[in-house]
């Protein structure tokens, strides 16, 4: 019999419904430097994480992603690796790592490591060798521009004080390339020997039993080595120029064949190119490259202290959801170590609304299709620290941007105000465990100041409070775990032009859920689209203690109220 499928093919539909552990997992990101210090040096460490394994278990999460834990001089907090096969001194030893992995696995929690493969540290042995001479066997592990060719074609560096990505080296009389800081030279992926060294290093960790890899800045690894000139102002659209280089897919397919295909692990790319097509090309299952990616479109919304339009956020989520409805898989997140605290950026961190808006944002993340990536501390409703002097900042991005602002005589008041809102240090302050000194993070002096709100915003207090942000987080994670519709069900958004309320349904053959999120600090009388039949609606999740008053499809939503209704049950 010939069956003709209209619209989506059967194969496409099957693709997204194919259950995989990494599609069902809630991933919890730990910034190790700031999580828990066990030895009083003011820096979080692996033993610290081990001492909090039961806390991790209590959250109900399935996997932990650790920011880089490998040896590093810490120019960029571990994103500058000097030895890929050993543990950073401040964080502990390989024995500690093995114990951590074991402890996580005993609690049924998987471990994802951060692979920084676009660049190494300038203190890596490869680079030390590379700059000894042009004929050194490691010279070609990096990108060089010999001085006899004149000045290199300009390339933009994210962290360099002058945003110049070429640094001159007097011994080899050549410039080397660094998209990030001068201490983060870019690796030359054109070199097959380097690629093989990297694949072997990845196998070293996978053979230890880790469960996943986060691929840092991977969309940048393939460079156009003809070094053509880019047009004026290209840096404002940098991913168009640096992302998805000519050989990226070749490298990914090779890496998949050599490494990933041999293990049942999760792989996630940081960055997804510039278009939906770029993202699909990275993660669609039939491409055999990566499992999922996180795109930057949501992160690019809300970077202006004046605020953002909810309609932009809704449209961005809807655009990506729709494009990935049948094929491919995405990571869902609102914060990580590179952006401000989610409540300060997308919610309202004033004492009045911090808790409700934190819970609402958590609801959004946990009711979207895609794998939730949740940043440590957000489950407590931690907010931006908003340092007002440059001396308090630790992040190279802020420190060098400040030097640049001084050099270019920019308005420093405006610069500092912006940093209070967007600096990465806002999410890097120590985890707030309790109301004792240093929030229970360390018995020494923390490497970065603790947010003074730790007296009330802390895990100890929130564990005992049935209405805390933390208790709500645990409840909604458990709800997601028992509701496959939230993982795999279709997403349908309504009323996209409404400036205050985000309304969508998640539906599969078993059930249908309605999500209503009031993204404003005022009460809203909201009319739910008539197409949604709410007669049998039963509230399943609510971030307020009282049920919202609802008559037919009219509902009164309190400021920052989030509700999830089960519309029917079979
Ligand atoms: C992305 C990482 O998330 C960020 O923290 C880091 O600074 C850059 N890549 C460079 O590795």
mmCIF file of C-alpha atoms in Angstrom, residues 107-369:
data_model
loop_
_atom_site.group_PDB
_atom_site.id
_atom_site.type_symbol
_atom_site.label_atom_id
_atom_site.label_comp_id
_atom_site.label_asym_id
_atom_site.label_seq_id
_atom_site.Cartn_x
_atom_site.Cartn_y
_atom_site.Cartn_z
ATOM 1 C CA UNK A 107 23.462 9.450 42.406
ATOM 2 C CA UNK A 108 22.430 8.874 38.808
ATOM 3 C CA UNK A 109 23.706 12.254 37.675
ATOM 4 C CA UNK A 110 25.693 12.522 34.464
ATOM 5 C CA UNK A 111 28.742 14.706 33.890
ATOM 6 C CA UNK A 112 29.383 17.025 30.941
ATOM 7 C CA UNK A 113 32.829 18.618 30.507
ATOM 8 C CA UNK A 114 33.704 21.843 28.736
ATOM 9 C CA UNK A 115 36.025 21.340 25.749
ATOM 10 C CA UNK A 116 37.886 24.500 24.807
ATOM 11 C CA UNK A 117 39.232 23.633 21.383
ATOM 12 C CA UNK A 118 39.286 26.886 19.444
ATOM 13 C CA UNK A 119 42.332 28.021 21.397
ATOM 14 C CA UNK A 120 44.724 26.916 24.125
ATOM 15 C CA UNK A 121 46.657 28.904 26.695
ATOM 16 C CA UNK A 122 49.904 30.532 25.602
ATOM 17 C CA UNK A 123 51.350 28.527 28.497
ATOM 18 C CA UNK A 124 50.429 25.220 26.844
ATOM 19 C CA UNK A 125 53.514 23.199 25.896
ATOM 20 C CA UNK A 126 52.380 23.262 22.247
ATOM 21 C CA UNK A 127 52.510 27.039 22.156
ATOM 22 C CA UNK A 128 55.772 27.227 24.090
ATOM 23 C CA UNK A 129 57.291 25.004 21.424
ATOM 24 C CA UNK A 130 55.469 26.738 18.578
ATOM 25 C CA UNK A 131 57.083 30.053 19.308
ATOM 26 C CA UNK A 132 60.624 28.709 19.529
ATOM 27 C CA UNK A 133 61.097 28.798 15.774
ATOM 28 C CA UNK A 134 59.200 28.671 12.531
ATOM 29 C CA UNK A 135 60.532 25.185 11.907
ATOM 30 C CA UNK A 136 59.508 23.774 15.260
ATOM 31 C CA UNK A 137 57.119 20.829 14.726
ATOM 32 C CA UNK A 138 54.486 22.595 16.859
ATOM 33 C CA UNK A 139 54.674 25.926 15.026
ATOM 34 C CA UNK A 140 51.904 24.821 12.737
ATOM 35 C CA UNK A 141 49.571 24.028 15.654
ATOM 36 C CA UNK A 142 48.675 27.740 15.636
ATOM 37 C CA UNK A 143 47.932 30.458 13.080
ATOM 38 C CA UNK A 144 50.877 32.713 12.196
ATOM 39 C CA UNK A 145 51.443 35.709 9.958
ATOM 40 C CA UNK A 146 55.163 36.151 9.020
ATOM 41 C CA UNK A 147 56.310 39.760 9.272
ATOM 42 C CA UNK A 148 57.783 39.787 5.753
ATOM 43 C CA UNK A 149 54.198 39.717 4.485
ATOM 44 C CA UNK A 150 53.684 43.141 6.050
ATOM 45 C CA UNK A 151 50.930 43.961 8.541
ATOM 46 C CA UNK A 152 48.357 41.190 8.932
ATOM 47 C CA UNK A 153 44.830 41.612 7.584
ATOM 48 C CA UNK A 154 42.911 43.047 10.552
ATOM 49 C CA UNK A 155 41.056 40.579 12.715
ATOM 50 C CA UNK A 156 38.889 41.506 15.678
ATOM 51 C CA UNK A 157 39.694 40.142 19.146
ATOM 52 C CA UNK A 158 36.913 39.910 21.718
ATOM 53 C CA UNK A 159 39.081 40.503 24.766
ATOM 54 C CA UNK A 160 42.133 42.391 23.538
ATOM 55 C CA UNK A 161 42.491 45.931 24.890
ATOM 56 C CA UNK A 162 42.800 47.215 21.330
ATOM 57 C CA UNK A 163 40.545 44.525 19.868
ATOM 58 C CA UNK A 164 43.499 43.447 17.740
ATOM 59 C CA UNK A 165 43.590 39.665 17.230
ATOM 60 C CA UNK A 166 47.215 39.552 16.011
ATOM 61 C CA UNK A 167 50.085 39.697 18.479
ATOM 62 C CA UNK A 168 53.654 40.092 17.367
ATOM 63 C CA UNK A 169 56.212 37.523 18.529
ATOM 64 C CA UNK A 170 59.810 38.744 18.303
ATOM 65 C CA UNK A 171 61.490 35.310 18.262
ATOM 66 C CA UNK A 172 59.641 33.929 15.257
ATOM 67 C CA UNK A 173 59.189 37.390 13.756
ATOM 68 C CA UNK A 174 55.555 36.544 13.168
ATOM 69 C CA UNK A 175 52.166 37.520 14.491
ATOM 70 C CA UNK A 176 49.929 34.882 16.060
ATOM 71 C CA UNK A 177 46.147 34.900 15.990
ATOM 72 C CA UNK A 178 44.020 35.218 19.132
ATOM 73 C CA UNK A 179 40.270 35.778 18.760
ATOM 74 C CA UNK A 180 40.063 36.038 22.561
ATOM 75 C CA UNK A 181 42.855 37.300 24.861
ATOM 76 C CA UNK A 182 46.554 37.470 23.996
ATOM 77 C CA UNK A 183 46.995 34.477 26.278
ATOM 78 C CA UNK A 184 44.508 32.425 24.206
ATOM 79 C CA UNK A 185 46.210 31.695 20.848
ATOM 80 C CA UNK A 186 43.891 30.089 18.279
ATOM 81 C CA UNK A 187 44.637 26.495 17.388
ATOM 82 C CA UNK A 188 45.176 25.630 13.740
ATOM 83 C CA UNK A 189 42.543 23.033 12.924
ATOM 84 C CA UNK A 190 43.853 22.800 9.365
ATOM 85 C CA UNK A 191 46.647 20.721 10.837
ATOM 86 C CA UNK A 192 45.648 17.058 10.905
ATOM 87 C CA UNK A 193 48.256 16.251 13.560
ATOM 88 C CA UNK A 194 46.674 18.743 15.933
ATOM 89 C CA UNK A 195 43.211 17.365 15.226
ATOM 90 C CA UNK A 196 44.355 13.862 16.055
ATOM 91 C CA UNK A 197 45.949 14.998 19.304
ATOM 92 C CA UNK A 198 42.644 16.613 20.229
ATOM 93 C CA UNK A 199 40.595 13.520 19.345
ATOM 94 C CA UNK A 200 42.883 11.380 21.506
ATOM 95 C CA UNK A 201 42.550 13.838 24.371
ATOM 96 C CA UNK A 202 38.760 13.709 24.075
ATOM 97 C CA UNK A 203 38.880 9.904 24.206
ATOM 98 C CA UNK A 204 41.010 10.117 27.350
ATOM 99 C CA UNK A 205 38.131 11.850 29.168
ATOM 100 C CA UNK A 206 35.383 9.812 27.556
ATOM 101 C CA UNK A 207 37.167 6.606 28.550
ATOM 102 C CA UNK A 208 37.040 7.834 32.123
ATOM 103 C CA UNK A 209 33.280 7.669 31.772
ATOM 104 C CA UNK A 210 32.128 11.252 31.327
ATOM 105 C CA UNK A 211 28.755 11.605 29.647
ATOM 106 C CA UNK A 212 28.952 14.665 27.490
ATOM 107 C CA UNK A 213 30.925 17.473 25.953
ATOM 108 C CA UNK A 214 30.170 21.148 25.656
ATOM 109 C CA UNK A 215 32.084 22.537 22.696
ATOM 110 C CA UNK A 216 33.303 26.016 23.550
ATOM 111 C CA UNK A 217 33.303 28.576 20.714
ATOM 112 C CA UNK A 218 33.470 25.672 18.303
ATOM 113 C CA UNK A 219 31.774 27.511 15.468
ATOM 114 C CA UNK A 220 34.987 29.556 15.151
ATOM 115 C CA UNK A 221 37.543 26.747 14.717
ATOM 116 C CA UNK A 222 37.623 26.703 10.947
ATOM 117 C CA UNK A 223 39.296 29.839 9.612
ATOM 118 C CA UNK A 224 39.429 31.161 6.099
ATOM 119 C CA UNK A 225 43.216 30.995 5.850
ATOM 120 C CA UNK A 226 43.350 33.186 2.761
ATOM 121 C CA UNK A 227 42.821 35.956 5.359
ATOM 122 C CA UNK A 228 40.737 38.108 3.106
ATOM 123 C CA UNK A 229 39.807 41.611 4.130
ATOM 124 C CA UNK A 230 36.426 42.045 5.780
ATOM 125 C CA UNK A 231 34.259 45.118 5.148
ATOM 126 C CA UNK A 232 34.218 48.097 7.509
ATOM 127 C CA UNK A 233 32.162 47.390 10.673
ATOM 128 C CA UNK A 234 32.181 43.592 10.174
ATOM 129 C CA UNK A 235 32.821 43.107 13.892
ATOM 130 C CA UNK A 236 29.242 44.197 14.649
ATOM 131 C CA UNK A 237 28.142 41.032 12.903
ATOM 132 C CA UNK A 238 31.091 38.911 13.901
ATOM 133 C CA UNK A 239 29.456 35.480 13.720
ATOM 134 C CA UNK A 240 28.780 36.041 10.024
ATOM 135 C CA UNK A 241 32.520 36.285 9.513
ATOM 136 C CA UNK A 242 34.029 34.080 12.208
ATOM 137 C CA UNK A 243 31.342 31.419 12.495
ATOM 138 C CA UNK A 244 30.804 28.317 10.379
ATOM 139 C CA UNK A 245 34.142 28.509 8.505
ATOM 140 C CA UNK A 246 34.849 26.569 5.316
ATOM 141 C CA UNK A 247 35.954 23.281 6.913
ATOM 142 C CA UNK A 248 33.828 23.233 10.068
ATOM 143 C CA UNK A 249 31.531 20.451 8.945
ATOM 144 C CA UNK A 250 34.437 18.400 7.711
ATOM 145 C CA UNK A 251 36.054 18.605 11.165
ATOM 146 C CA UNK A 252 32.812 17.807 12.943
ATOM 147 C CA UNK A 253 32.098 14.780 10.795
ATOM 148 C CA UNK A 254 35.641 13.550 11.311
ATOM 149 C CA UNK A 255 35.387 14.111 15.067
ATOM 150 C CA UNK A 256 32.055 12.346 15.180
ATOM 151 C CA UNK A 257 33.475 9.350 13.332
ATOM 152 C CA UNK A 258 36.698 9.209 15.348
ATOM 153 C CA UNK A 259 35.285 10.056 18.777
ATOM 154 C CA UNK A 260 31.570 10.655 19.449
ATOM 155 C CA UNK A 261 30.185 7.735 17.474
ATOM 156 C CA UNK A 262 32.061 5.394 19.802
ATOM 157 C CA UNK A 263 30.321 6.622 22.990
ATOM 158 C CA UNK A 264 26.714 7.247 24.098
ATOM 159 C CA UNK A 265 27.383 10.847 25.000
ATOM 160 C CA UNK A 266 25.740 14.205 24.661
ATOM 161 C CA UNK A 267 27.391 16.928 22.597
ATOM 162 C CA UNK A 268 26.373 20.551 22.624
ATOM 163 C CA UNK A 269 27.848 23.382 20.584
ATOM 164 C CA UNK A 270 28.206 26.838 21.990
ATOM 165 C CA UNK A 271 26.863 28.971 19.167
ATOM 166 C CA UNK A 272 24.863 27.903 16.165
ATOM 167 C CA UNK A 273 26.046 30.105 13.326
ATOM 168 C CA UNK A 274 23.923 32.979 12.083
ATOM 169 C CA UNK A 275 20.885 31.310 10.577
ATOM 170 C CA UNK A 276 18.409 28.526 11.262
ATOM 171 C CA UNK A 277 20.027 26.600 8.416
ATOM 172 C CA UNK A 278 23.458 26.915 10.071
ATOM 173 C CA UNK A 279 22.017 25.499 13.288
ATOM 174 C CA UNK A 280 20.300 22.606 11.550
ATOM 175 C CA UNK A 281 23.501 21.784 9.718
ATOM 176 C CA UNK A 282 25.227 21.348 13.080
ATOM 177 C CA UNK A 283 22.671 19.211 14.877
ATOM 178 C CA UNK A 284 20.254 17.384 12.589
ATOM 179 C CA UNK A 285 20.636 13.708 13.363
ATOM 180 C CA UNK A 286 21.228 12.601 9.797
ATOM 181 C CA UNK A 287 24.278 14.909 9.634
ATOM 182 C CA UNK A 288 26.200 12.941 12.289
ATOM 183 C CA UNK A 289 27.878 15.967 13.804
ATOM 184 C CA UNK A 290 26.541 17.196 17.167
ATOM 185 C CA UNK A 291 23.402 16.522 19.231
ATOM 186 C CA UNK A 292 22.341 20.047 19.991
ATOM 187 C CA UNK A 293 23.415 23.656 19.983
ATOM 188 C CA UNK A 294 22.577 26.796 21.797
ATOM 189 C CA UNK A 295 21.970 29.856 19.706
ATOM 190 C CA UNK A 296 22.537 33.453 20.820
ATOM 191 C CA UNK A 297 19.325 35.098 19.653
ATOM 192 C CA UNK A 298 17.689 35.054 23.089
ATOM 193 C CA UNK A 299 20.932 36.192 24.754
ATOM 194 C CA UNK A 300 21.105 39.141 22.385
ATOM 195 C CA UNK A 301 17.747 40.384 23.681
ATOM 196 C CA UNK A 302 17.681 42.347 26.929
ATOM 197 C CA UNK A 303 21.206 43.764 26.957
ATOM 198 C CA UNK A 304 20.012 47.337 27.272
ATOM 199 C CA UNK A 305 19.523 48.453 30.886
ATOM 200 C CA UNK A 306 16.408 50.299 29.700
ATOM 201 C CA UNK A 307 14.663 46.982 29.184
ATOM 202 C CA UNK A 308 13.453 44.836 26.303
ATOM 203 C CA UNK A 309 10.251 43.966 24.507
ATOM 204 C CA UNK A 310 8.583 40.736 25.527
ATOM 205 C CA UNK A 311 7.318 40.452 21.960
ATOM 206 C CA UNK A 312 10.946 40.139 20.794
ATOM 207 C CA UNK A 313 11.592 37.342 23.271
ATOM 208 C CA UNK A 314 8.408 35.492 22.320
ATOM 209 C CA UNK A 315 9.118 35.815 18.622
ATOM 210 C CA UNK A 316 12.670 34.550 19.042
ATOM 211 C CA UNK A 317 11.561 31.502 21.043
ATOM 212 C CA UNK A 318 8.767 30.829 18.557
ATOM 213 C CA UNK A 319 10.990 31.173 15.527
ATOM 214 C CA UNK A 320 13.462 28.595 16.842
ATOM 215 C CA UNK A 321 10.799 26.276 18.262
ATOM 216 C CA UNK A 322 8.983 26.232 14.943
ATOM 217 C CA UNK A 323 12.088 25.616 12.909
ATOM 218 C CA UNK A 324 13.066 22.715 15.149
ATOM 219 C CA UNK A 325 9.580 21.225 15.418
ATOM 220 C CA UNK A 326 10.360 18.239 13.248
ATOM 221 C CA UNK A 327 14.084 17.964 13.030
ATOM 222 C CA UNK A 328 17.122 18.780 15.125
ATOM 223 C CA UNK A 329 17.346 19.600 18.809
ATOM 224 C CA UNK A 330 18.238 22.705 20.795
ATOM 225 C CA UNK A 331 19.441 23.631 24.245
ATOM 226 C CA UNK A 332 17.181 26.055 26.143
ATOM 227 C CA UNK A 333 18.638 28.567 28.587
ATOM 228 C CA UNK A 334 18.309 32.107 29.881
ATOM 229 C CA UNK A 335 21.617 32.428 31.686
ATOM 230 C CA UNK A 336 25.105 31.056 32.008
ATOM 231 C CA UNK A 337 28.531 32.286 33.120
ATOM 232 C CA UNK A 338 28.776 34.701 30.156
ATOM 233 C CA UNK A 339 25.672 36.765 30.745
ATOM 234 C CA UNK A 340 23.999 38.528 33.693
ATOM 235 C CA UNK A 341 21.712 36.782 36.183
ATOM 236 C CA UNK A 342 18.467 35.854 34.455
ATOM 237 C CA UNK A 343 16.270 37.585 37.028
ATOM 238 C CA UNK A 344 18.174 40.872 36.624
ATOM 239 C CA UNK A 345 18.068 40.666 32.840
ATOM 240 C CA UNK A 346 14.649 39.275 31.954
ATOM 241 C CA UNK A 347 12.781 39.564 35.267
ATOM 242 C CA UNK A 348 12.567 42.152 38.018
ATOM 243 C CA UNK A 349 15.213 41.849 40.739
ATOM 244 C CA UNK A 350 13.635 44.367 43.132
ATOM 245 C CA UNK A 351 12.813 42.832 46.554
ATOM 246 C CA UNK A 352 9.113 42.920 45.659
ATOM 247 C CA UNK A 353 9.272 40.845 42.489
ATOM 248 C CA UNK A 354 12.596 38.981 42.572
ATOM 249 C CA UNK A 355 11.069 35.732 43.773
ATOM 250 C CA UNK A 356 8.000 35.710 41.549
ATOM 251 C CA UNK A 357 9.922 36.690 38.439
ATOM 252 C CA UNK A 358 12.689 34.126 39.135
ATOM 253 C CA UNK A 359 10.035 31.437 39.365
ATOM 254 C CA UNK A 360 8.374 32.645 36.177
ATOM 255 C CA UNK A 361 11.641 32.474 34.231
ATOM 256 C CA UNK A 362 12.293 28.995 35.583
ATOM 257 C CA UNK A 363 8.808 28.031 34.377
ATOM 258 C CA UNK A 364 9.639 29.266 30.891
ATOM 259 C CA UNK A 365 12.838 27.229 30.710
ATOM 260 C CA UNK A 366 11.223 24.082 32.081
ATOM 261 C CA UNK A 367 8.184 24.166 29.796
ATOM 262 C CA UNK A 368 10.010 24.600 26.494
ATOM 263 C CA UNK A 369 10.980 21.834 24.151
#
